[in-house]
Short mmCIF file of C-alpha atoms in Angstrom, two decimals:
data_model
loop_
_atom_site.label_atom_id
_atom_site.label_comp_id
_atom_site.label_asym_id
_atom_site.label_seq_id
_atom_site.Cartn_x
_atom_site.Cartn_y
_atom_site.Cartn_z
CA MET U 14 -0.27 -0.22 0.02
CA ALA U 15 1.50 3.53 -0.77
CA ALA U 16 1.11 5.11 2.30
CA PRO U 17 0.73 9.10 3.05
CA SER U 18 3.50 10.41 3.24
CA GLU U 19 5.03 11.45 6.55
CA SER U 20 5.75 15.41 6.05
CA ASP U 21 2.14 15.65 4.13
CA ASP U 22 -0.40 17.46 6.51
CA ASN U 23 -3.36 16.86 4.51
CA TRP U 24 -2.69 13.31 4.48
CA TRP U 25 -6.73 12.81 6.01
CA ARG U 26 -8.05 14.55 2.59
CA GLY U 27 -9.78 11.52 1.39
CA ALA U 28 -8.29 8.84 3.06
CA VAL U 29 -10.08 5.40 3.89
CA ILE U 30 -9.93 5.40 7.65
CA TYR U 31 -10.68 1.74 9.14
CA GLN U 32 -12.54 1.97 12.73
CA VAL U 33 -11.65 -1.16 15.42
CA TYR U 34 -13.26 -1.35 17.86
CA PRO U 35 -10.58 -2.92 20.93
CA ARG U 36 -13.38 -4.66 23.20
CA SER U 37 -14.47 -6.62 19.83
CA PHE U 38 -11.97 -7.05 17.44
CA GLN U 39 -9.08 -9.88 18.66
CA ASP U 40 -8.76 -11.27 21.79
CA THR U 41 -5.41 -12.70 22.93
CA ASP U 42 -5.08 -13.03 26.39
CA GLY U 43 -8.38 -15.57 26.48
CA ASP U 44 -10.97 -13.19 29.09
CA GLY U 45 -13.70 -13.20 25.85
CA MET U 46 -12.50 -9.22 25.54
CA GLY U 47 -10.30 -7.96 22.78
CA ASP U 48 -7.35 -6.02 23.41
CA LEU U 49 -4.46 -3.67 22.14
CA ARG U 50 -1.84 -6.32 21.09
CA GLY U 51 -5.26 -8.68 19.50
CA VAL U 52 -5.06 -5.08 17.41
CA THR U 53 -1.43 -5.57 16.69
CA ARG U 54 -1.85 -8.94 15.54
CA ARG U 55 -4.58 -7.89 13.19
CA LEU U 56 -2.82 -5.11 11.70
CA PRO U 57 -1.89 -6.75 8.19
CA HIS U 58 -5.30 -7.28 7.63
CA ILE U 59 -6.21 -4.27 7.51
CA ALA U 60 -3.22 -2.77 5.74
CA SER U 61 -3.87 -5.60 3.29
CA LEU U 62 -7.11 -3.56 2.18
CA GLY U 63 -5.96 -0.22 1.32
CA VAL U 64 -6.64 1.46 4.12
CA ASP U 65 -4.58 4.63 4.95
CA ALA U 66 -5.61 4.84 9.07
CA ILE U 67 -7.70 2.83 11.30
CA TRP U 68 -9.64 4.70 14.41
CA LEU U 69 -9.44 3.02 17.27
CA SER U 70 -12.69 3.07 19.64
CA PRO U 71 -12.10 3.55 23.71
CA PHE U 72 -9.41 2.07 25.38
CA PHE U 73 -8.28 3.91 27.88
CA THR U 74 -9.25 3.40 31.77
CA SER U 75 -12.86 2.98 32.72
CA PRO U 76 -15.70 1.09 34.54
CA GLN U 77 -17.19 -0.38 31.26
CA ALA U 78 -20.35 1.65 31.92
CA ASP U 79 -20.29 2.10 27.99
CA MET U 80 -17.63 0.03 26.61
CA GLY U 81 -15.31 2.26 27.49
CA TYR U 82 -16.93 4.94 26.82
CA ASP U 83 -17.38 6.28 30.29
CA VAL U 84 -13.61 7.75 30.96
CA SER U 85 -12.14 7.37 34.62
CA ASP U 86 -8.25 8.12 32.89
CA TYR U 87 -7.42 9.56 29.83
CA CYS U 88 -3.74 8.85 29.81
CA ASP U 89 -3.32 4.79 30.29
CA VAL U 90 -4.86 1.43 28.88
CA ASP U 91 -7.56 -0.16 31.09
CA PRO U 92 -5.92 -3.38 32.49
CA MET U 93 -8.32 -5.74 29.86
CA PHE U 94 -7.17 -4.38 26.72
CA GLY U 95 -3.67 -4.11 27.86
CA THR U 96 -0.58 -1.67 28.33
CA LEU U 97 1.01 1.75 27.42
CA ASP U 98 3.68 -0.83 26.45
CA ASP U 99 1.30 -2.68 24.09
CA PHE U 100 0.08 0.41 23.17
CA ASP U 101 2.90 1.49 21.44
CA GLU U 102 3.92 -1.36 20.08
CA MET U 103 0.59 -1.12 18.49
CA MET U 104 1.58 2.31 17.32
CA ALA U 105 5.10 1.15 15.61
CA GLU U 106 3.54 -1.52 13.77
CA ALA U 107 0.45 0.40 12.08
CA HIS U 108 3.72 2.68 10.95
CA ARG U 109 5.72 0.37 9.97
CA LEU U 110 3.13 -0.86 7.69
CA GLY U 111 2.36 2.54 6.69
CA LEU U 112 -0.66 3.03 8.57
CA LYS U 113 -1.99 6.08 10.43
CA VAL U 114 -3.44 5.93 13.80
CA ILE U 115 -6.60 7.77 15.40
CA ILE U 116 -7.64 7.94 18.41
CA ASP U 117 -11.60 7.90 20.41
CA GLN U 118 -10.81 12.11 22.49
CA VAL U 119 -14.31 11.22 24.26
CA ILE U 120 -13.99 14.23 26.16
CA SER U 121 -17.37 16.44 26.95
CA HIS U 122 -18.17 14.02 29.37
CA THR U 123 -16.53 11.08 31.72
CA SER U 124 -16.82 8.52 33.84
CA ASP U 125 -18.40 8.95 37.70
CA ARG U 126 -14.92 7.55 38.87
CA HIS U 127 -12.84 9.89 36.94
CA PRO U 128 -11.01 11.06 40.63
CA TRP U 129 -12.35 15.06 38.66
CA PHE U 130 -15.75 14.37 38.97
CA MET U 131 -15.20 11.97 42.58
CA GLU U 132 -13.76 15.47 43.71
CA SER U 133 -16.24 17.67 42.34
CA ARG U 134 -18.93 15.94 43.93
CA SER U 135 -17.84 15.47 47.77
CA SER U 136 -18.32 19.54 48.23
CA ARG U 137 -19.37 22.70 46.83
CA THR U 138 -16.64 24.39 47.52
CA ASN U 139 -13.07 22.14 46.56
CA ALA U 140 -10.82 23.06 43.83
CA LYS U 141 -12.56 20.72 41.60
CA ALA U 142 -16.18 22.27 42.21
CA ASP U 143 -17.26 24.19 38.96
CA TRP U 144 -15.10 21.34 36.69
CA TYR U 145 -18.82 19.57 36.10
CA VAL U 146 -22.72 21.44 35.10
CA TRP U 147 -24.06 21.50 38.90
CA ALA U 148 -27.23 22.66 38.60
CA ASP U 149 -30.18 23.66 42.18
CA PRO U 150 -33.75 21.82 41.56
CA LYS U 151 -36.60 23.77 41.19
CA PRO U 152 -38.15 24.83 44.45
CA ASP U 153 -40.40 21.62 44.66
CA GLY U 154 -36.91 19.16 43.95
CA THR U 155 -37.72 18.42 40.02
CA ALA U 156 -34.46 18.93 37.20
CA PRO U 157 -33.62 22.01 36.33
CA ASN U 158 -35.17 22.03 33.24
CA ASN U 159 -36.40 19.84 30.24
CA TRP U 160 -33.38 18.77 28.92
CA LEU U 161 -33.04 14.91 27.90
CA SER U 162 -30.65 11.79 28.35
CA ILE U 163 -30.30 10.24 24.77
CA PHE U 164 -30.10 6.98 26.96
CA GLY U 165 -33.34 8.25 28.29
CA GLY U 166 -34.91 9.58 30.74
CA PRO U 167 -34.23 13.33 31.99
CA GLY U 168 -30.36 14.28 31.36
CA TRP U 169 -30.15 15.51 35.49
CA GLU U 170 -29.17 13.35 38.47
CA TRP U 171 -29.44 14.53 41.78
CA ASP U 172 -26.43 14.04 44.04
CA GLY U 173 -27.28 13.88 47.90
CA VAL U 174 -23.32 15.05 49.13
CA ARG U 175 -23.80 18.93 47.06
CA ARG U 176 -27.96 18.47 47.43
CA GLN U 177 -27.36 19.25 43.03
CA TYR U 178 -28.59 18.01 40.05
CA TYR U 179 -25.53 17.12 38.00
CA LEU U 180 -25.69 17.22 33.74
CA HIS U 181 -25.69 14.19 31.78
CA ASN U 182 -26.17 13.63 28.28
CA PHE U 183 -26.02 10.27 28.09
CA LEU U 184 -25.92 7.80 31.50
CA SER U 185 -25.97 8.86 34.48
CA SER U 186 -22.35 7.30 35.85
CA GLN U 187 -21.00 9.78 32.48
CA PRO U 188 -21.21 13.31 33.84
CA ASP U 189 -20.80 16.50 32.06
CA LEU U 190 -17.37 18.09 32.01
CA ASN U 191 -18.19 22.26 32.08
CA PHE U 192 -16.33 24.13 29.93
CA HIS U 193 -16.86 26.75 29.85
CA ASN U 194 -14.52 26.95 33.10
CA PRO U 195 -10.81 27.47 31.38
CA GLU U 196 -9.55 24.89 34.20
CA VAL U 197 -11.44 22.17 32.44
CA GLN U 198 -10.22 23.51 28.99
CA GLU U 199 -6.90 22.97 30.21
CA ALA U 200 -6.63 20.18 31.56
CA VAL U 201 -8.34 18.47 28.98
CA LEU U 202 -5.99 19.69 26.03
CA ALA U 203 -3.10 18.32 28.73
CA THR U 204 -4.75 14.70 27.54
CA VAL U 205 -4.63 15.65 24.21
CA ARG U 206 -0.92 16.48 24.50
CA PHE U 207 -0.48 13.04 26.37
CA TRP U 208 -1.35 11.58 22.75
CA LEU U 209 0.23 13.18 20.60
CA ASP U 210 3.35 13.19 22.41
CA ARG U 211 3.20 9.13 21.40
CA GLY U 212 3.05 9.89 17.86
CA VAL U 213 -1.17 9.58 17.28
CA ASP U 214 -1.79 11.08 14.02
CA GLY U 215 -5.40 12.26 15.02
CA PHE U 216 -8.49 12.38 16.98
CA ARG U 217 -12.12 10.67 17.14
CA LEU U 218 -13.88 13.58 18.37
CA ASP U 219 -17.09 12.16 19.75
CA THR U 220 -20.77 13.87 20.55
CA ALA U 221 -17.92 17.50 19.61
CA ASN U 222 -21.21 19.22 19.34
CA PHE U 223 -21.95 18.82 23.17
CA TYR U 224 -18.67 20.96 25.20
CA PHE U 225 -21.10 23.06 26.26
CA HIS U 226 -24.51 23.76 27.85
CA ASP U 227 -26.71 27.47 27.91
CA ARG U 228 -25.14 28.80 30.81
CA LEU U 229 -28.94 30.07 31.66
CA LEU U 230 -30.15 26.26 31.29
CA ARG U 231 -33.55 27.70 29.25
CA ASP U 232 -35.73 24.28 28.63
CA ASN U 233 -35.54 23.23 25.05
CA PRO U 234 -38.11 23.54 23.04
CA PRO U 235 -40.37 21.10 21.21
CA LEU U 236 -38.62 19.83 17.74
CA VAL U 237 -41.47 21.17 14.61
CA PRO U 238 -40.25 17.74 12.54
CA ASP U 239 -39.04 19.20 8.83
CA PRO U 240 -39.41 16.89 6.39
CA ASP U 241 -36.32 18.02 4.71
CA ALA U 242 -34.09 16.56 8.25
CA THR U 243 -31.66 13.70 6.56
CA SER U 244 -30.34 13.18 9.55
CA ARG U 245 -32.17 12.39 12.73
CA ASP U 246 -29.96 12.09 16.54
CA ALA U 247 -32.07 9.58 17.95
CA PRO U 248 -34.79 6.28 16.85
CA GLU U 249 -38.46 7.27 17.33
CA VAL U 250 -39.03 5.57 19.91
CA ASN U 251 -36.90 7.73 22.43
CA PRO U 252 -38.50 10.90 23.99
CA TYR U 253 -35.37 12.75 23.04
CA GLY U 254 -36.06 12.91 19.56
CA MET U 255 -39.61 15.35 20.31
CA GLN U 256 -36.80 18.19 21.49
CA ASN U 257 -35.53 21.48 19.65
CA HIS U 258 -32.17 21.07 21.10
CA LEU U 259 -31.24 24.05 21.09
CA TYR U 260 -29.13 24.74 24.78
CA ASP U 261 -27.77 21.40 25.80
CA LYS U 262 -25.95 21.30 22.97
CA THR U 263 -24.29 23.20 19.65
CA GLN U 264 -23.43 26.80 21.48
CA PRO U 265 -21.16 29.29 20.32
CA GLU U 266 -18.24 28.78 22.56
CA ASN U 267 -17.97 25.55 21.03
CA ILE U 268 -15.84 27.07 18.25
CA ASP U 269 -13.16 28.68 20.17
CA PHE U 270 -12.47 25.71 22.42
CA LEU U 271 -12.29 23.83 18.93
CA ARG U 272 -9.66 26.20 18.06
CA ARG U 273 -7.85 25.87 20.70
CA PHE U 274 -8.05 22.63 19.79
CA ARG U 275 -6.74 22.89 16.10
CA ALA U 276 -3.94 25.49 17.66
CA LEU U 277 -2.65 22.47 20.00
CA LEU U 278 -2.61 19.48 16.63
CA ASP U 279 -0.87 22.38 15.09
CA GLU U 280 2.27 22.57 17.10
CA TYR U 281 2.84 18.93 16.32
CA GLY U 282 2.34 18.82 12.04
CA GLY U 283 0.22 16.23 10.20
CA ARG U 284 -2.47 15.31 12.98
CA ALA U 285 -5.82 15.15 12.06
CA THR U 286 -9.77 15.64 13.66
CA VAL U 287 -12.50 13.74 12.77
CA GLY U 288 -15.49 15.52 14.88
CA GLU U 289 -18.88 13.29 15.07
CA ILE U 290 -21.93 15.68 14.53
CA GLY U 291 -25.33 14.56 15.91
CA ASP U 292 -27.18 18.11 15.42
CA GLY U 293 -30.21 16.70 14.06
CA SER U 294 -31.62 19.08 10.74
CA ARG U 295 -28.60 21.19 11.76
CA SER U 296 -26.26 18.64 11.54
CA LEU U 297 -24.60 20.21 8.18
CA GLN U 298 -24.50 23.61 9.07
CA THR U 299 -22.75 22.33 12.33
CA VAL U 300 -20.42 20.55 10.06
CA ALA U 301 -20.20 23.72 8.05
CA ALA U 302 -19.47 25.80 11.59
CA TYR U 303 -16.75 23.36 12.43
CA THR U 304 -14.72 23.11 9.91
CA SER U 305 -14.71 25.87 7.88
CA GLY U 306 -11.84 28.03 8.45
CA GLY U 307 -8.96 25.81 8.37
CA ASP U 308 -8.20 26.23 11.97
CA LYS U 309 -11.89 24.07 13.92
CA LEU U 310 -11.65 20.55 12.60
CA HIS U 311 -10.11 19.03 10.10
CA MET U 312 -13.62 16.68 9.18
CA CYS U 313 -17.03 16.54 10.37
CA TYR U 314 -19.11 13.09 9.94
CA THR U 315 -23.15 12.66 10.64
CA PHE U 316 -25.73 10.58 10.57
CA ASP U 317 -26.97 11.15 7.07
CA LEU U 318 -25.52 8.06 5.34
CA LEU U 319 -26.16 5.95 8.92
CA GLY U 320 -29.65 5.78 8.85
CA PRO U 321 -32.05 2.93 7.28
CA GLU U 322 -32.29 4.28 3.63
CA PHE U 323 -30.38 3.69 0.69
CA THR U 324 -32.12 5.98 -2.55
CA ALA U 325 -30.67 7.36 -5.22
CA ARG U 326 -33.36 10.36 -3.93
CA HIS U 327 -31.43 10.31 -0.67
CA ILE U 328 -27.51 9.61 -1.28
CA ARG U 329 -28.47 12.90 -3.75
CA ARG U 330 -29.39 14.58 -0.84
CA CYS U 331 -27.10 14.45 1.55
CA VAL U 332 -23.81 14.88 -0.91
CA GLU U 333 -25.83 17.86 -2.31
CA SER U 334 -26.96 19.42 1.00
CA PHE U 335 -23.44 18.82 2.29
CA GLN U 336 -22.07 20.59 -1.10
CA ALA U 337 -24.76 23.91 -0.54
CA THR U 338 -23.52 23.88 2.68
CA VAL U 339 -19.93 23.53 3.74
CA ALA U 340 -18.70 25.67 1.64
CA ASP U 341 -14.72 24.88 2.48
CA GLY U 342 -14.94 22.87 4.91
CA TRP U 343 -14.75 18.80 4.87
CA VAL U 344 -16.73 15.59 5.79
CA CYS U 345 -16.36 11.50 6.37
CA TRP U 346 -18.70 9.75 5.16
CA ALA U 347 -19.24 6.28 6.41
CA PHE U 348 -22.77 3.68 5.72
CA SER U 349 -21.67 2.03 8.98
CA ASN U 350 -20.35 2.06 12.70
CA HIS U 351 -20.01 1.04 16.13
CA ASP U 352 -22.71 2.67 16.87
CA VAL U 353 -25.99 1.96 14.28
CA MET U 354 -27.07 -1.59 12.76
CA ARG U 355 -24.64 -2.12 10.13
CA HIS U 356 -25.48 -1.38 6.45
CA VAL U 357 -25.78 -4.90 5.17
CA SER U 358 -28.22 -5.38 7.20
CA ARG U 359 -30.65 -1.60 6.85
CA PHE U 360 -29.77 -1.59 2.71
CA ALA U 361 -30.26 -5.05 1.57
CA LEU U 362 -34.21 -6.69 1.64
CA ARG U 363 -33.61 -9.49 0.83
CA GLU U 364 -31.59 -12.16 1.93
CA ALA U 365 -30.23 -13.09 -0.76
CA ASP U 366 -28.93 -10.10 -2.09
CA ARG U 367 -26.67 -9.06 0.99
CA ALA U 368 -23.17 -10.27 -1.52
CA ARG U 369 -24.58 -7.93 -3.40
CA VAL U 370 -25.62 -4.85 -1.54
CA ALA U 371 -22.04 -4.95 0.44
CA LYS U 372 -20.28 -4.97 -2.92
CA LEU U 373 -22.54 -1.87 -4.82
CA ALA U 374 -21.76 -0.33 -1.04
CA ILE U 375 -18.26 0.34 -1.12
CA SER U 376 -18.33 1.10 -4.27
CA LEU U 377 -20.55 3.78 -4.24
CA LEU U 378 -18.55 4.66 -0.81
CA ALA U 379 -15.65 4.80 -2.87
CA THR U 380 -16.25 7.01 -5.52
CA LEU U 381 -18.04 10.00 -2.87
CA ARG U 382 -16.24 13.11 -2.86
CA GLY U 383 -14.31 13.12 0.88
CA THR U 384 -12.64 10.75 3.04
CA ILE U 385 -14.45 7.56 4.11
CA CYS U 386 -15.04 5.31 7.38
CA LEU U 387 -15.39 1.64 6.88
CA TYR U 388 -16.10 -0.31 10.52
CA GLN U 389 -15.03 -3.57 11.69
CA GLY U 390 -16.42 -6.67 9.20
CA GLU U 391 -18.06 -4.75 6.85
CA GLU U 392 -15.48 -5.50 4.88
CA LEU U 393 -16.99 -9.66 5.43
CA GLY U 394 -20.55 -8.16 4.46
CA LEU U 395 -21.24 -9.02 8.07
CA PRO U 396 -25.27 -8.65 8.63
CA GLU U 397 -26.71 -7.41 12.49
CA ALA U 398 -26.63 -10.40 14.63
CA GLU U 399 -29.86 -11.10 16.30
CA LEU U 400 -29.40 -11.17 20.03
CA ALA U 401 -31.66 -11.96 22.89
CA PHE U 402 -32.19 -9.79 25.73
CA GLU U 403 -30.44 -12.22 28.14
CA GLU U 404 -26.88 -11.26 25.77
CA LEU U 405 -27.44 -7.23 25.63
CA ARG U 406 -24.83 -5.78 27.59
CA ASP U 407 -25.47 -2.28 25.24
CA PRO U 408 -26.73 -0.51 28.00
CA TYR U 409 -29.10 1.82 25.30
CA GLY U 410 -30.88 -1.68 23.81
CA ILE U 411 -31.79 -3.19 27.57
CA ARG U 412 -33.17 0.43 28.32
CA PHE U 413 -35.77 0.43 25.70
CA TRP U 414 -36.30 -2.61 24.80
CA PRO U 415 -37.76 -4.21 22.93
CA ALA U 416 -38.81 -1.48 20.77
CA PHE U 417 -35.44 -0.89 19.88
CA ALA U 418 -32.57 -3.81 20.47
CA GLY U 419 -29.35 -1.09 21.22
CA ARG U 420 -26.04 -1.41 19.09
CA ASP U 421 -25.27 -4.71 20.71
CA GLY U 422 -26.15 -6.15 16.82
CA CYS U 423 -23.23 -4.42 14.96
CA ARG U 424 -20.70 -5.12 18.09
CA THR U 425 -20.40 -9.02 18.30
CA PRO U 426 -16.47 -10.25 17.57
CA MET U 427 -14.76 -10.59 14.26
CA VAL U 428 -14.55 -13.20 12.58
CA TRP U 429 -11.76 -14.84 11.82
CA GLY U 430 -11.58 -18.44 10.73
CA SER U 431 -14.60 -20.91 9.37
CA GLU U 432 -13.44 -23.42 11.81
CA LEU U 433 -12.16 -22.20 14.44
CA LYS U 434 -13.63 -21.77 17.71
CA ASN U 435 -16.08 -18.74 18.38
CA ALA U 436 -14.30 -17.61 14.83
CA GLY U 437 -10.80 -17.05 16.30
CA PHE U 438 -11.13 -14.42 17.93
CA SER U 439 -11.18 -15.78 21.66
CA ASP U 440 -10.19 -18.78 23.18
CA GLY U 441 -12.77 -17.92 25.88
CA VAL U 442 -16.19 -17.36 26.43
CA PRO U 443 -16.73 -13.66 24.09
CA TRP U 444 -18.19 -10.98 25.64
CA LEU U 445 -21.10 -11.50 23.02
CA PRO U 446 -21.66 -14.48 21.28
CA VAL U 447 -20.53 -15.43 17.59
CA ARG U 448 -23.55 -15.89 15.41
CA GLU U 449 -23.08 -19.01 12.84
CA GLY U 450 -24.27 -16.46 10.37
CA HIS U 451 -21.08 -14.63 11.44
CA GLN U 452 -19.09 -17.36 11.09
CA THR U 453 -19.15 -18.48 7.45
CA LEU U 454 -18.54 -15.44 6.26
CA ALA U 455 -14.67 -15.33 7.89
CA VAL U 456 -11.61 -14.01 7.13
CA ASP U 457 -9.91 -16.97 6.30
CA ALA U 458 -13.20 -18.27 3.78
CA GLN U 459 -13.07 -14.94 1.28
CA ASP U 460 -9.11 -14.74 1.66
CA GLY U 461 -7.53 -15.13 -1.82
CA VAL U 462 -11.31 -16.50 -3.43
CA GLU U 463 -12.04 -14.47 -6.64
CA GLY U 464 -15.68 -12.28 -6.32
CA SER U 465 -15.64 -12.62 -2.48
CA VAL U 466 -16.51 -9.77 -0.85
CA LEU U 467 -13.68 -9.22 1.02
CA GLU U 468 -11.26 -9.22 -2.01
CA HIS U 469 -14.23 -6.72 -3.85
CA TYR U 470 -13.05 -4.14 -0.86
CA ARG U 471 -9.49 -4.41 -2.18
CA ASP U 472 -10.06 -4.24 -5.62
CA THR U 473 -12.81 -1.58 -4.96
CA LEU U 474 -10.14 0.39 -2.70
CA GLU U 475 -7.04 -0.27 -4.98
CA PHE U 476 -9.85 1.26 -8.24
CA ARG U 477 -10.08 4.73 -5.80
CA ARG U 478 -6.72 4.82 -4.66
CA ARG U 479 -5.35 4.47 -8.61
CA ARG U 480 -7.33 7.68 -9.83
CA PRO U 481 -6.63 11.05 -7.75
CA ALA U 482 -10.11 12.45 -9.06
CA LEU U 483 -12.18 9.41 -7.14
CA VAL U 484 -9.71 11.10 -3.51
CA ASP U 485 -10.61 14.72 -3.63
CA GLY U 486 -12.37 15.50 -7.39
CA ASP U 487 -14.77 17.75 -8.04
CA MET U 488 -17.60 15.96 -7.94
CA ALA U 489 -21.60 17.04 -10.13
CA PHE U 490 -24.33 15.08 -10.42
CA LEU U 491 -26.39 14.82 -13.67
CA GLY U 492 -30.24 15.52 -13.59
CA THR U 493 -32.00 12.53 -14.15
CA ASN U 494 -36.58 11.57 -13.79
CA GLN U 495 -35.05 8.16 -12.93
CA ASP U 496 -34.34 6.23 -9.91
CA ILE U 497 -30.95 6.25 -10.51
CA LEU U 498 -27.44 7.92 -9.33
CA VAL U 499 -25.54 9.69 -11.52
CA PHE U 500 -22.86 11.89 -10.79
CA THR U 501 -19.25 12.73 -11.94
CA ARG U 502 -15.42 13.85 -10.57
CA GLU U 503 -13.01 15.12 -11.87
CA LYS U 504 -9.84 16.02 -11.16
CA ASP U 505 -6.62 17.34 -13.80
CA GLY U 506 -8.73 17.13 -16.53
CA ASP U 507 -9.79 13.23 -15.95
CA ARG U 508 -13.49 13.12 -15.79
CA LEU U 509 -14.79 9.46 -14.37
CA LEU U 510 -19.29 9.38 -14.49
CA PHE U 511 -20.89 7.49 -12.57
CA VAL U 512 -24.15 5.60 -13.07
CA PHE U 513 -25.68 3.30 -9.38
CA ASN U 514 -29.27 1.59 -9.93
CA LEU U 515 -29.44 1.14 -6.74
CA THR U 516 -32.79 -0.34 -7.28
CA PRO U 517 -33.55 -4.33 -7.02
CA GLU U 518 -35.14 -4.16 -10.83
CA PRO U 519 -33.16 -3.91 -14.03
CA GLN U 520 -32.96 -0.07 -14.73
CA THR U 521 -31.33 1.54 -18.69
CA PHE U 522 -30.22 4.98 -19.38
CA GLN U 523 -29.60 6.85 -22.41
CA LEU U 524 -26.26 9.12 -21.77
CA PRO U 525 -26.89 12.38 -23.23
CA ALA U 526 -26.07 12.97 -26.37
CA THR U 527 -23.64 15.75 -25.14
CA LEU U 528 -21.65 12.62 -23.34
CA VAL U 529 -18.94 10.88 -25.24
CA ALA U 530 -17.48 7.44 -23.02
CA GLU U 531 -15.72 4.89 -22.74
CA PRO U 532 -16.90 2.09 -20.09
CA LEU U 533 -14.03 1.48 -17.46
CA PRO U 534 -15.26 -1.03 -15.38
CA MET U 535 -15.34 -0.78 -11.78
CA PRO U 536 -14.52 -4.23 -9.59
CA GLY U 537 -17.28 -6.12 -9.40
CA PHE U 538 -19.06 -4.18 -11.92
CA ALA U 539 -19.31 -4.40 -16.04
CA PRO U 540 -22.39 -3.41 -17.76
CA PRO U 541 -23.74 -3.42 -21.28
CA PHE U 542 -22.63 -0.83 -22.83
CA ALA U 543 -23.89 0.16 -26.47
CA ASP U 544 -25.25 3.04 -28.19
CA ASN U 545 -24.21 5.19 -25.80
CA ALA U 546 -26.91 3.56 -23.46
CA ILE U 547 -26.36 1.49 -20.45
CA THR U 548 -28.28 -1.62 -19.20
CA LEU U 549 -27.97 -2.27 -15.35
CA ALA U 550 -28.38 -5.07 -13.48
CA ALA U 551 -30.63 -4.66 -10.13
CA LEU U 552 -27.61 -3.44 -7.40
CA ASP U 553 -25.24 -2.44 -10.59
CA VAL U 554 -23.19 0.54 -11.37
CA PHE U 555 -21.09 1.78 -14.66
CA CYS U 556 -18.33 3.35 -14.30
CA GLY U 557 -16.80 5.62 -17.68
CA ARG U 558 -13.86 8.48 -18.71
CA LEU U 559 -15.66 11.25 -20.25
CA ARG U 560 -13.80 12.42 -23.23
#
């Protein structure tokens, strides 16, 4: 793989990032949990895909109430994942293989076991009393306002020691830091510097628009549904989606903090940030604010493509909305991650179509303008795992069961060997079960097999890497009254045409007379082309070079 040059500060622009969920990637000590040594062991597989970087979900010291997104020590490795030495060895091997390393930075909140919070809650007069968001109750003892937790219920928890409420946007064991306090910002940035000094190449910023809250603690108004919205903050079963979140997140003060974060990274050179933005119908406006000017985040991703819709209309609407809204920023596109149902299960209308959908999805993702992110296991075409209630570990799913099963179905162990115990993930009892339907799709069952989803990923990412127009070239859509997606990518005179049929029915597309195309078959797809007409099968794509 041709890795970006170490001196190329823009390596992230158009890069392919592979997300590793360490807890489910590879267990090396038999405790049923993946670990950093397991990540190191499997880095050659990741490198073989042709990606540029890995994103590691949290591995920091944590009580694991939210699977590591509740941090109790930002500057150490949780023993279940290993040691700092294990992290350094993983970093060295990743860099040897030409892979950048991005780590999760979960700084909007901590664990309630973090020493900062333990001191803060001890009294109203201690040195860290104002490090978290504390507020007095209303006269009747109820919460200070109507803010809700994404994980269900009020966003406030009563503390008997201080006799005040504290804010938590997620679990009650995840209290929100008070970023209005300059000392908090300094402490957070010091933890970032710790990892920069260890050589990490970037940070994925969890809930990057949640850092600040409204000082006046004003109530959120009801949400007026937007029929044109392309993104949702929560499933329909969650009342969180009934509010217009004007005051509990996305506050203007966040801009200055992101500038401070960027200035710190710029001291080191060649480091990058990707922010997670969950802001409902305002998500793209927030991305524009956070990525414009070259002095804040390098790029962001939203939930626009992480929903159930896989149609030409939806894809075009999402991309064009981004292009119209974000003038000089950059986006990171993804179809799956650790928080949503795997896209093969979301998009495939029939089980028989899953492999075809998996291939078409990566072919589409690889041709969009932006950086792209892959989630472990999607290169195998893994579907969502179905779990019984007693198998769930995700507090979100447990809270909203049975209307919403949570996120465990996309977090089950990576499958390496089709005939091995637990598919080669662990010699012990895995923290989540390995389903038989996953084991048959294991890496060793697809590696080197022509036509497999795994080989299709490798071929498609190679196709993308060889064509600069796909990495950071311009993108423009062609109008059509058909249910197909037609667009061009262009750079330095090289102009490529793509025609995607995302439907389960065949389609024929007649190129406009003004266009002259020479077929350039993409891996796995070569629809008939004659007399400027393209005959697309169901779930098919045409690629051509325009003259």
